[in-house]
PDB file of C-alpha atoms and ligand atoms in Angstrom:
ATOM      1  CA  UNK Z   1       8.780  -3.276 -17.900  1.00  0.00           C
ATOM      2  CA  UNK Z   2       8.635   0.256 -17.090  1.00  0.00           C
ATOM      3  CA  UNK Z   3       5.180   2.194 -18.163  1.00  0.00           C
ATOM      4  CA  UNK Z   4       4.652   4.624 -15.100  1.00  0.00           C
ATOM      5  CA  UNK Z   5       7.175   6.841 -13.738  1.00  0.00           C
ATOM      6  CA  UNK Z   6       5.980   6.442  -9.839  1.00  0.00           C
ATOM      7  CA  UNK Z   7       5.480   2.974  -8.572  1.00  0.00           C
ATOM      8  CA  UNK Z   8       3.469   3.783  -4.988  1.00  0.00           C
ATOM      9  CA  UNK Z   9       4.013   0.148  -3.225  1.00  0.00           C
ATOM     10  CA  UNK Z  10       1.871  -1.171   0.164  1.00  0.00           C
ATOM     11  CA  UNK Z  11       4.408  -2.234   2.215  1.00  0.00           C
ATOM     12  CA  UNK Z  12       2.598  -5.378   4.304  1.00  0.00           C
ATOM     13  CA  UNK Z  13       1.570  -8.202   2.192  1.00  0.00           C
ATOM     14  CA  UNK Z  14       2.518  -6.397  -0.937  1.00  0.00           C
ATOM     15  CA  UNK Z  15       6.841  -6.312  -0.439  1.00  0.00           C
ATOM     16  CA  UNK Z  16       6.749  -8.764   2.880  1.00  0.00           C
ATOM     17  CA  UNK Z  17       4.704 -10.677   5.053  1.00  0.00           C
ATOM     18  CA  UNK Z  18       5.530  -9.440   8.484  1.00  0.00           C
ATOM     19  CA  UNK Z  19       9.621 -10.854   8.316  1.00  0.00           C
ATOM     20  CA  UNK Z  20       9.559 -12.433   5.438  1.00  0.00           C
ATOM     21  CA  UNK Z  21      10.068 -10.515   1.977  1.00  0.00           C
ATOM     22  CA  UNK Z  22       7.682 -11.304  -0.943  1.00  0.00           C
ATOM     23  CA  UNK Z  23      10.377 -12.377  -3.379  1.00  0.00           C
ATOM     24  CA  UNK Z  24       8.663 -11.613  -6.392  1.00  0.00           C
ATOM     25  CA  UNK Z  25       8.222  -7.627  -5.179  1.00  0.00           C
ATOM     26  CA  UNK Z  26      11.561  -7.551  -4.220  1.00  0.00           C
ATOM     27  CA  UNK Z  27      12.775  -8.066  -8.058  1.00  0.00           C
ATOM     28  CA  UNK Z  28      10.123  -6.305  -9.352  1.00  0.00           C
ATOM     29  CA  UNK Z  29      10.843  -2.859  -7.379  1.00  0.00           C
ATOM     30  CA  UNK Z  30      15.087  -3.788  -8.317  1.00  0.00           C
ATOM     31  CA  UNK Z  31      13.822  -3.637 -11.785  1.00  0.00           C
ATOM     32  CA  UNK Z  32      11.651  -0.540 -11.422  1.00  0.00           C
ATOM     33  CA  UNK Z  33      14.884   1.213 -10.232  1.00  0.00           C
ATOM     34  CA  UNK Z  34      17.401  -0.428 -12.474  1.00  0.00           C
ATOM     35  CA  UNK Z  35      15.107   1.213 -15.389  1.00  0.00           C
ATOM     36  CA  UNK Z  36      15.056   4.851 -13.866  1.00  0.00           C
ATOM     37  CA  UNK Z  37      11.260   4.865 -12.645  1.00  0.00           C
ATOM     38  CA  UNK Z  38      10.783   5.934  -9.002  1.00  0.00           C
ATOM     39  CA  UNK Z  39       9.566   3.938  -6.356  1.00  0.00           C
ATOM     40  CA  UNK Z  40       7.514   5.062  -3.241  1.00  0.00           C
ATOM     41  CA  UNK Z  41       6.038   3.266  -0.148  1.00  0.00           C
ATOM     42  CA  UNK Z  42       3.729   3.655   1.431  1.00  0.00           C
ATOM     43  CA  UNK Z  43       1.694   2.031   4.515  1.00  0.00           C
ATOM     44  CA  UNK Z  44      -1.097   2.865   7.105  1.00  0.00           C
ATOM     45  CA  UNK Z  45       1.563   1.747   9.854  1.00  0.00           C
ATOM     46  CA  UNK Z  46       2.007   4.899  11.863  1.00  0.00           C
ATOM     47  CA  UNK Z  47       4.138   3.262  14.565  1.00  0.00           C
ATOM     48  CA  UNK Z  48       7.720   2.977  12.522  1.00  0.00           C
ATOM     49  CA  UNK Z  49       9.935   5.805  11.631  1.00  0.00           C
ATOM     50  CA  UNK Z  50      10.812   6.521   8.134  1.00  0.00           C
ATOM     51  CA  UNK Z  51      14.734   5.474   9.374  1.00  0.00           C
ATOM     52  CA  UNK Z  52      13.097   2.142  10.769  1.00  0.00           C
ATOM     53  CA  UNK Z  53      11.089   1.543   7.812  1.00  0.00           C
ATOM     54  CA  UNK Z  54      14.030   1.745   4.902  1.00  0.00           C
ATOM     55  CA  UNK Z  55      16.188  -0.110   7.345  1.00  0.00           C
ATOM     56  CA  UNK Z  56      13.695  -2.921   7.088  1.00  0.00           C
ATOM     57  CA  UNK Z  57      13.677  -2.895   3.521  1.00  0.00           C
ATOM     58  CA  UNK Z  58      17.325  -2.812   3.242  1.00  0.00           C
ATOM     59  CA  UNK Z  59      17.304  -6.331   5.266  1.00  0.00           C
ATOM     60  CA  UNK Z  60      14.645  -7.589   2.354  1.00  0.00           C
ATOM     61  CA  UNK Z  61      17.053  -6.131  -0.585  1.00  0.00           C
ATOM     62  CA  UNK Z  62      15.277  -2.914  -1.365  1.00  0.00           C
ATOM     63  CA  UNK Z  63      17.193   0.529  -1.716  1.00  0.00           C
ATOM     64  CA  UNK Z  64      15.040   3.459  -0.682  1.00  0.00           C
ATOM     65  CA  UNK Z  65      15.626   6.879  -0.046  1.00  0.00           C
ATOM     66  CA  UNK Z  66      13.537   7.879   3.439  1.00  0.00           C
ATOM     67  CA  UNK Z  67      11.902  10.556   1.616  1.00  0.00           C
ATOM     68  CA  UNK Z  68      10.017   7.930  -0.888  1.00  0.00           C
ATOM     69  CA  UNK Z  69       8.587   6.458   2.423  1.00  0.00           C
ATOM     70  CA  UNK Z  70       5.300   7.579   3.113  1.00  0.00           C
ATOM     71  CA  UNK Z  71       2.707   6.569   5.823  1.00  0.00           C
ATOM     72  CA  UNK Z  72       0.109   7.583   7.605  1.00  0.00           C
ATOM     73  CA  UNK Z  73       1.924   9.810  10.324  1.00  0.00           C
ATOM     74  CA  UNK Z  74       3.588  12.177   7.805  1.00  0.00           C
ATOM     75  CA  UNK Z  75       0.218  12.098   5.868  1.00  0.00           C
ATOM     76  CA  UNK Z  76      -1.225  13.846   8.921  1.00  0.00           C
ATOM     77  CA  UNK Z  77       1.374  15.935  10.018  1.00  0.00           C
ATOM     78  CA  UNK Z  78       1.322  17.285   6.340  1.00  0.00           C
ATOM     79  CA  UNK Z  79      -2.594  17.988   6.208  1.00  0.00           C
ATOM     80  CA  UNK Z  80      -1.982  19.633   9.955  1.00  0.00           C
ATOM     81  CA  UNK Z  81      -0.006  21.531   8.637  1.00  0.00           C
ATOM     82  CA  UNK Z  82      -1.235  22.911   5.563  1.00  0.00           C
ATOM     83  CA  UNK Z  83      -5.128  23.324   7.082  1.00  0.00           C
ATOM     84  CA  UNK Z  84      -4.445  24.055  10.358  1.00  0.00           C
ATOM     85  CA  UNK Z  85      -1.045  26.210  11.034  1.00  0.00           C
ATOM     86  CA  UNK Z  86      -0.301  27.072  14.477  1.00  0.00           C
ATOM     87  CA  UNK Z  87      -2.446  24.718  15.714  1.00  0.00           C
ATOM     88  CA  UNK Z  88      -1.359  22.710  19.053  1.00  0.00           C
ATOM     89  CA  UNK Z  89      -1.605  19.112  19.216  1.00  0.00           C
ATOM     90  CA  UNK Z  90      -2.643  16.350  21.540  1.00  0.00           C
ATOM     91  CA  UNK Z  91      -1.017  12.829  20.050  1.00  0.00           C
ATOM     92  CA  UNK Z  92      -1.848   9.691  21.323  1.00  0.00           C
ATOM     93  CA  UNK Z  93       0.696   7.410  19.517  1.00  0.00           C
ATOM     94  CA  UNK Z  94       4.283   6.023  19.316  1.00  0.00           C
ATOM     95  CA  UNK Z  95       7.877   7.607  17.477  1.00  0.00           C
ATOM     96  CA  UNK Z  96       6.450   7.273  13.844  1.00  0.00           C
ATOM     97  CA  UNK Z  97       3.737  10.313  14.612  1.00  0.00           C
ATOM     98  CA  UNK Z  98       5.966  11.687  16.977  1.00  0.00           C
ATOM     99  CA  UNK Z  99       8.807  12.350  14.596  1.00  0.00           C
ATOM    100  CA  UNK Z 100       6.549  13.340  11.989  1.00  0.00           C
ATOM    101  CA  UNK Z 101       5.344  15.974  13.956  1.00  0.00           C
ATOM    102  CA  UNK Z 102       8.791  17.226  14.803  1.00  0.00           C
ATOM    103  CA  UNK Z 103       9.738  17.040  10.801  1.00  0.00           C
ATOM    104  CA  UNK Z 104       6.558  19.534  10.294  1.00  0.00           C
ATOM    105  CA  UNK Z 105       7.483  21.655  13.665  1.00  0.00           C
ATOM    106  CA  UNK Z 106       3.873  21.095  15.169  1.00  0.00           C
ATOM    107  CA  UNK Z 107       3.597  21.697  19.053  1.00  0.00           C
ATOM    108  CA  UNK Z 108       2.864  18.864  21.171  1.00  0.00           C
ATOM    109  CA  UNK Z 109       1.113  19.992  24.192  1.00  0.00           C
ATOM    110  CA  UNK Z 110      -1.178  17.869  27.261  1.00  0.00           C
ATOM    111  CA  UNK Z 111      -3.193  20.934  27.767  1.00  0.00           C
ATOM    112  CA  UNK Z 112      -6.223  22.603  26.027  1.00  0.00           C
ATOM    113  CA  UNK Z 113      -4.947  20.977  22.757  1.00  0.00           C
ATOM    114  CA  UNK Z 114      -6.484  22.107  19.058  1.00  0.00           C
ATOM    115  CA  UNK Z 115      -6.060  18.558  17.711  1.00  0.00           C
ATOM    116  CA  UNK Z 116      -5.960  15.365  19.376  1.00  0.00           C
ATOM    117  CA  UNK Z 117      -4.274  13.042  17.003  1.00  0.00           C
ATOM    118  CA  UNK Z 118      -4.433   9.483  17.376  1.00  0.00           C
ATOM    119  CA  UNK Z 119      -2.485   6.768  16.068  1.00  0.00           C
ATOM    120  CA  UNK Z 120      -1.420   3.199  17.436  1.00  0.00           C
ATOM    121  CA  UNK Z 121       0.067   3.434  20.969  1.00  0.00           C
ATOM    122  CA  UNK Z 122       0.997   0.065  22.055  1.00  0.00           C
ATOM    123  CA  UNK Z 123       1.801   1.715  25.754  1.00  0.00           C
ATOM    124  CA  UNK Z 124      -1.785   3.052  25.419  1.00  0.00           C
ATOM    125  CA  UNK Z 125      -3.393   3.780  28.978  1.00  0.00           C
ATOM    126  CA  UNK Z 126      -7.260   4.066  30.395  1.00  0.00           C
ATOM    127  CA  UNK Z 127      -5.739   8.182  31.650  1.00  0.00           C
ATOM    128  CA  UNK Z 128      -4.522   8.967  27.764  1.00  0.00           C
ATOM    129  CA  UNK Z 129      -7.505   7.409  26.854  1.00  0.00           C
ATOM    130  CA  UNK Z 130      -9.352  10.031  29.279  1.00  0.00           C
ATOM    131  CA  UNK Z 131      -7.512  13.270  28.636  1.00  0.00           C
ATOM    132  CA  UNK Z 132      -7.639  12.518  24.888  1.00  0.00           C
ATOM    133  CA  UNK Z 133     -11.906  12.338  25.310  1.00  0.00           C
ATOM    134  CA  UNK Z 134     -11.568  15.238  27.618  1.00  0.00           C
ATOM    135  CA  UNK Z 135     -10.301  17.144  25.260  1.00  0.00           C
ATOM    136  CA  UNK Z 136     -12.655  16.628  22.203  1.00  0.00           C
ATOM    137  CA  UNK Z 137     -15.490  16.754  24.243  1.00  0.00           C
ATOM    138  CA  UNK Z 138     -13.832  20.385  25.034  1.00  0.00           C
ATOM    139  CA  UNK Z 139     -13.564  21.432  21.434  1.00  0.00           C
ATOM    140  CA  UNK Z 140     -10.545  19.901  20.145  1.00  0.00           C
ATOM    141  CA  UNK Z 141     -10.505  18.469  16.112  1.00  0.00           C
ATOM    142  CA  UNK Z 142     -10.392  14.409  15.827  1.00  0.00           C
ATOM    143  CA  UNK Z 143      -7.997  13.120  13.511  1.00  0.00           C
ATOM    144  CA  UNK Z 144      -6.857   9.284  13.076  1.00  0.00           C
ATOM    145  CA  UNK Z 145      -3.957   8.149  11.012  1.00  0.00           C
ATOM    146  CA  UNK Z 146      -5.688   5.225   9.988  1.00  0.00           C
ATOM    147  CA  UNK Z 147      -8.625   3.075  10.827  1.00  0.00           C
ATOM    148  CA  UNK Z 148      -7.460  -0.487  10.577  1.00  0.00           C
ATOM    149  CA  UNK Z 149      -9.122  -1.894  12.982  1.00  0.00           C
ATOM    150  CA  UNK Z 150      -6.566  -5.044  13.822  1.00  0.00           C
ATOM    151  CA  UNK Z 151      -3.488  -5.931  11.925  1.00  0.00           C
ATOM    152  CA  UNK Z 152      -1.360  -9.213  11.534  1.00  0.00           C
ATOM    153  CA  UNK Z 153       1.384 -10.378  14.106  1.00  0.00           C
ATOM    154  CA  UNK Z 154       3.182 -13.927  14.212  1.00  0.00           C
ATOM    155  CA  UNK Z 155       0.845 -14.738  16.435  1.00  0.00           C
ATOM    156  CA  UNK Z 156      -2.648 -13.503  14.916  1.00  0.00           C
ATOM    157  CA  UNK Z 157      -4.568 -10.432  14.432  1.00  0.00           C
ATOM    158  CA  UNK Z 158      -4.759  -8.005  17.251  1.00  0.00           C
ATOM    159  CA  UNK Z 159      -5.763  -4.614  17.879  1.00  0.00           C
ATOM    160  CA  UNK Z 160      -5.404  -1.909  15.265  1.00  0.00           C
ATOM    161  CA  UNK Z 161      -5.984   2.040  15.455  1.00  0.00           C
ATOM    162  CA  UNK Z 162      -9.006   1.397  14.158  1.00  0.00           C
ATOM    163  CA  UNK Z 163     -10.521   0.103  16.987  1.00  0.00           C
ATOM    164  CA  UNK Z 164      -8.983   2.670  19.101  1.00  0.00           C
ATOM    165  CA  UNK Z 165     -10.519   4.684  17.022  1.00  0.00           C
ATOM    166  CA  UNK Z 166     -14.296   3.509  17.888  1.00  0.00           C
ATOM    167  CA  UNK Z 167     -13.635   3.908  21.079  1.00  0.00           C
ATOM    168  CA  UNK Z 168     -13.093   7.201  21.338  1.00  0.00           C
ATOM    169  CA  UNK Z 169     -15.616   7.852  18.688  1.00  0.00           C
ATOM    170  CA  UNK Z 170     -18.114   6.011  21.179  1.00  0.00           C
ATOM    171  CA  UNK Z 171     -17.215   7.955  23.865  1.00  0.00           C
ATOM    172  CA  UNK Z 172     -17.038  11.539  22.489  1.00  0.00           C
ATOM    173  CA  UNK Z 173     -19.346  11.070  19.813  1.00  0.00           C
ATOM    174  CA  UNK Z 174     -17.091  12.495  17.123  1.00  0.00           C
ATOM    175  CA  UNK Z 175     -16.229  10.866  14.085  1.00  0.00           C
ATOM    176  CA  UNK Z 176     -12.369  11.254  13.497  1.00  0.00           C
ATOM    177  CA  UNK Z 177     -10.892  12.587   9.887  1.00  0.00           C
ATOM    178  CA  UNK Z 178      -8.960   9.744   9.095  1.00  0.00           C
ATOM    179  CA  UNK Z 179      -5.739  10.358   6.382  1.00  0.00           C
ATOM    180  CA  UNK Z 180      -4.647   6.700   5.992  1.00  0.00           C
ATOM    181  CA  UNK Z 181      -5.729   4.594   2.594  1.00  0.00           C
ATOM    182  CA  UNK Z 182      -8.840   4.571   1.898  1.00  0.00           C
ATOM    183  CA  UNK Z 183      -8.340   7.922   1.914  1.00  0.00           C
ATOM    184  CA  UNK Z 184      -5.929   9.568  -0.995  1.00  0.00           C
ATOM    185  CA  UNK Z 185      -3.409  12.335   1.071  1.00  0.00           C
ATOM    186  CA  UNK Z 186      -0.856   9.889   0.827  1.00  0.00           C
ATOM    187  CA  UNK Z 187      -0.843   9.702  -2.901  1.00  0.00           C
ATOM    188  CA  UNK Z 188      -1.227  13.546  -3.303  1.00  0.00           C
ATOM    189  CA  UNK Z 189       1.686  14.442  -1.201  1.00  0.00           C
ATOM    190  CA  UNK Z 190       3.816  11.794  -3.590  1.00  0.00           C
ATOM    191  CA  UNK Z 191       2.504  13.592  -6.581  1.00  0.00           C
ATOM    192  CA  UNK Z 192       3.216  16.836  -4.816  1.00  0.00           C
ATOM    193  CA  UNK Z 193       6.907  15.705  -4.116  1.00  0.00           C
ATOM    194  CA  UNK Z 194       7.659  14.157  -7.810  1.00  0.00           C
ATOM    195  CA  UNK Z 195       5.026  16.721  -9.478  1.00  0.00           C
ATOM    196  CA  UNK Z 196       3.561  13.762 -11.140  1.00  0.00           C
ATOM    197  CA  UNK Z 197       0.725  13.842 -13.961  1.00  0.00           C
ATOM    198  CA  UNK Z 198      -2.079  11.204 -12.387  1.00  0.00           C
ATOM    199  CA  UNK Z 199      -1.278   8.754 -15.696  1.00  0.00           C
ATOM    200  CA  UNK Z 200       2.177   8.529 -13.933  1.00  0.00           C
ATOM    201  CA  UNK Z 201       1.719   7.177 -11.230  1.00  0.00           C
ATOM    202  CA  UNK Z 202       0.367   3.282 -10.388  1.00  0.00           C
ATOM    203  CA  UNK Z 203      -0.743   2.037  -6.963  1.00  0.00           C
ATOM    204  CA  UNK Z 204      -0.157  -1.193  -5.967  1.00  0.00           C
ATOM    205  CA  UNK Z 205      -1.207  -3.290  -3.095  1.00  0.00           C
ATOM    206  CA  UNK Z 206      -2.600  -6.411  -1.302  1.00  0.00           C
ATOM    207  CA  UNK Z 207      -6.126  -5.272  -0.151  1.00  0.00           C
ATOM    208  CA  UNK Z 208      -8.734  -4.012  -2.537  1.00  0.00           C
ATOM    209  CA  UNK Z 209     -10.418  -1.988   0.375  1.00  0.00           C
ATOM    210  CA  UNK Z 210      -7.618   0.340   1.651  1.00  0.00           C
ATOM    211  CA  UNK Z 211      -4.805   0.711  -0.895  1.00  0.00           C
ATOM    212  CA  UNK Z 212      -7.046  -0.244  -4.438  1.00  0.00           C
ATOM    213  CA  UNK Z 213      -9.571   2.118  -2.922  1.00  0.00           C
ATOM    214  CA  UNK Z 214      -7.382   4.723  -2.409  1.00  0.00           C
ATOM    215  CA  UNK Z 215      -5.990   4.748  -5.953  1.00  0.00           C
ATOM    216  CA  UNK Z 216      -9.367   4.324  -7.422  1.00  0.00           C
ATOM    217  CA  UNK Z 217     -10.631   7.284  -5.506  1.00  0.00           C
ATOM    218  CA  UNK Z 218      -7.659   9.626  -6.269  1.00  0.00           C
ATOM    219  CA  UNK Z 219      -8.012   8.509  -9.758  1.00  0.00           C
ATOM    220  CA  UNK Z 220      -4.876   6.810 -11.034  1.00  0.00           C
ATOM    221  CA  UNK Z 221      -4.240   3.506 -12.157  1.00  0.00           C
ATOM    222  CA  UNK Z 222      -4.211   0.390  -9.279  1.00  0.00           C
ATOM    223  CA  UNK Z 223      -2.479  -3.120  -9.667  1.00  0.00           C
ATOM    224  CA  UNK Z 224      -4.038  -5.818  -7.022  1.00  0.00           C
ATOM    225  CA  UNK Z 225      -1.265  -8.808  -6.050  1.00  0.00           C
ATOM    226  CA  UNK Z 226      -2.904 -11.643  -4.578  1.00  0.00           C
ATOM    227  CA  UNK Z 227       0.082 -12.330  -2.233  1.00  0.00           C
ATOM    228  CA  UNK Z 228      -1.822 -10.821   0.736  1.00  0.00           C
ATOM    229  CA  UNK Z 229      -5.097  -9.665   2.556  1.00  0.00           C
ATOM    230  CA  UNK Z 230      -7.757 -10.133   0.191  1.00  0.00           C
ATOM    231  CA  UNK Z 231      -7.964 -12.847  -1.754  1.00  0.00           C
ATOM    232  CA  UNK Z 232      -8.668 -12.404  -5.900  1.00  0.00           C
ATOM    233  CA  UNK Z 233     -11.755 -13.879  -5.439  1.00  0.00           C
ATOM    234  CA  UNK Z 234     -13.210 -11.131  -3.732  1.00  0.00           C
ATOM    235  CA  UNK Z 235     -11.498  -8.612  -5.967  1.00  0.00           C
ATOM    236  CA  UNK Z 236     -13.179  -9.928  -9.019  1.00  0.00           C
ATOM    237  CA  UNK Z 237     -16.729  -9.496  -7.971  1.00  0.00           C
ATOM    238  CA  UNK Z 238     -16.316  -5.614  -6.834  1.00  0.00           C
ATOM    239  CA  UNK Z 239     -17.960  -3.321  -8.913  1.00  0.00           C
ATOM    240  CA  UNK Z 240     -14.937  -1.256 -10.174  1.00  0.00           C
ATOM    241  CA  UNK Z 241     -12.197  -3.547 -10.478  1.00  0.00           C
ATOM    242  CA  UNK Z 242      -8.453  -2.359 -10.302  1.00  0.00           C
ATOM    243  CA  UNK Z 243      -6.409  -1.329 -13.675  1.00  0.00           C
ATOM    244  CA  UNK Z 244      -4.686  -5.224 -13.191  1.00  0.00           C
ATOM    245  CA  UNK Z 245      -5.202  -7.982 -11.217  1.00  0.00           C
ATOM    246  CA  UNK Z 246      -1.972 -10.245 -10.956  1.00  0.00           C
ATOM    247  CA  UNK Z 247      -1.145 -13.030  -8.878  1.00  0.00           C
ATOM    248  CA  UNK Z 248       1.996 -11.815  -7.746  1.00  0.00           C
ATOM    249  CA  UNK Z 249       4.592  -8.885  -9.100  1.00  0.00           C
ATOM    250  CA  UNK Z 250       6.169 -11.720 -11.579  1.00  0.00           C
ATOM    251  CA  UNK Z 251       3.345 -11.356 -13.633  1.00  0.00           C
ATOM    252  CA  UNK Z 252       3.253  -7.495 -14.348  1.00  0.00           C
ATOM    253  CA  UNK Z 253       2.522  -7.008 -17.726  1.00  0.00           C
ATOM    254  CA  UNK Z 254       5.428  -6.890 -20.176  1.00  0.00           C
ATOM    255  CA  UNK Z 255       5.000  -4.617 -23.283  1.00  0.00           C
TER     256      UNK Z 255
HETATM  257 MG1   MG X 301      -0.989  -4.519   2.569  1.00  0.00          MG
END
């Protein structure tokens, strides 16, 4: 079963569906571990802490150390750090970025900030809103964790950073450096951590334009499910098509 040593799993729609674990991943990621290959996670979902996020999985049946949890908060605490040291920081956004800023010892500060980082705030108000343009139209950098624009609840999509995003783009007229999938930091830090050659490592995920993208871009191999956001039909007619496409985790390939 095994043929990579790092699995890099999407979280939403690739291991659950909001409460309910995707049985199929659950077993496959057991078997991943039961046969000595590593197992990461990772997710554009800025909001949860690392401790939140393997407690959740422990309530589906998956084992995880908090250090194989990546998203899009330590992503861009990590490329704060290593491209911009000293630097003080603005955040718009909830404990997820806030403790990964802590982990990375970045200052948080409300005045004259370097960086205004934003990420979802669900106790997001029109005066951060205003301090936050403030300060970019002062000088400071733009990042974004991640630019999903709405995301799924039990009750429907609503409003993701994404949009937030816009927004402020609209108003300062600054385009934001965004970290989260599309984009490949995530995946470099995990092959920074495990020192990982790219033939290694395997993404896999739900939606062919955030996490397939993001391993096609960073160059490793990609495995769509279809238990998720984008449906196979779609991922059949793109132009570069992932390494597998498989209708759930039951049908990885056996050797
Ligand atoms: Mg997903």
């Amino acid at each position: 079963m095994t043929n990579y040593k790092a699995y890099c799993l999407d979280l939403d729609g690739t291991m659950y569906r909001g409460k309910e674990p995707i049985a199929e991943a659950v077993d496959f990621v057991n078997g991943c571990q039961a046969a000595g290959a590593e197992t990461y996670f990772i997710t554009n979902n800025a909001a949860l802490t690392r401790a939140a996020q393997q407690k959740k999985l422990a309530e589906f049946g998956v084992q995880t150390d908090v250090d194989h949890i990546m998203n899009s908060a330590i992503a861009l605490a990590r490329y704060c750090k290593q491209n911009y040291a000293g630097a003080r920081v603005m955040m718009i956004g909830e404990e997820g970025l806030e403790e990964a800023l802590a982990a990375e010892k970045i200052t948080i500060t409300n005045e004259n900030p370097d960086i205004v980082m934003m990420g979802l705030d669900r106790q997001i108000t029109y005066s951060k809103l205003a301090e936050a343009c403030l300060a970019i139209r002062n000088g400071a950098k733009f990042f974004g964790t991640n630019e999903d624009k709405k995301f799924p609840t039990e009750r429907g999509l609503v409003p993701g950073n994404g949009s937030f995003l816009h927004l402020m783009e609209a108003a300062t007229g600054t385009t934001p450096i965004v970290v989260g999938k599309p984009a490949p930091y995530m995946l470099e830090f995990i092959q920074q951590q495990g020192d990982y050659a790219k033939e290694e490592m395997v993404l896999i995920g739900d939606n062919y334009d955030t996490d397939i993208l993001a391993g096609i871009r960073y160059g490793i191999d990609t495995a769509y499910v279809a238990t998720g956001v984008t449906p196979a039909e779609e991922v059949l007619i793109k132009e570069v098509l992932p390494t597998y496409v498989l209708p759930s985790l039951a049908d990885w390939p056996k050797k």
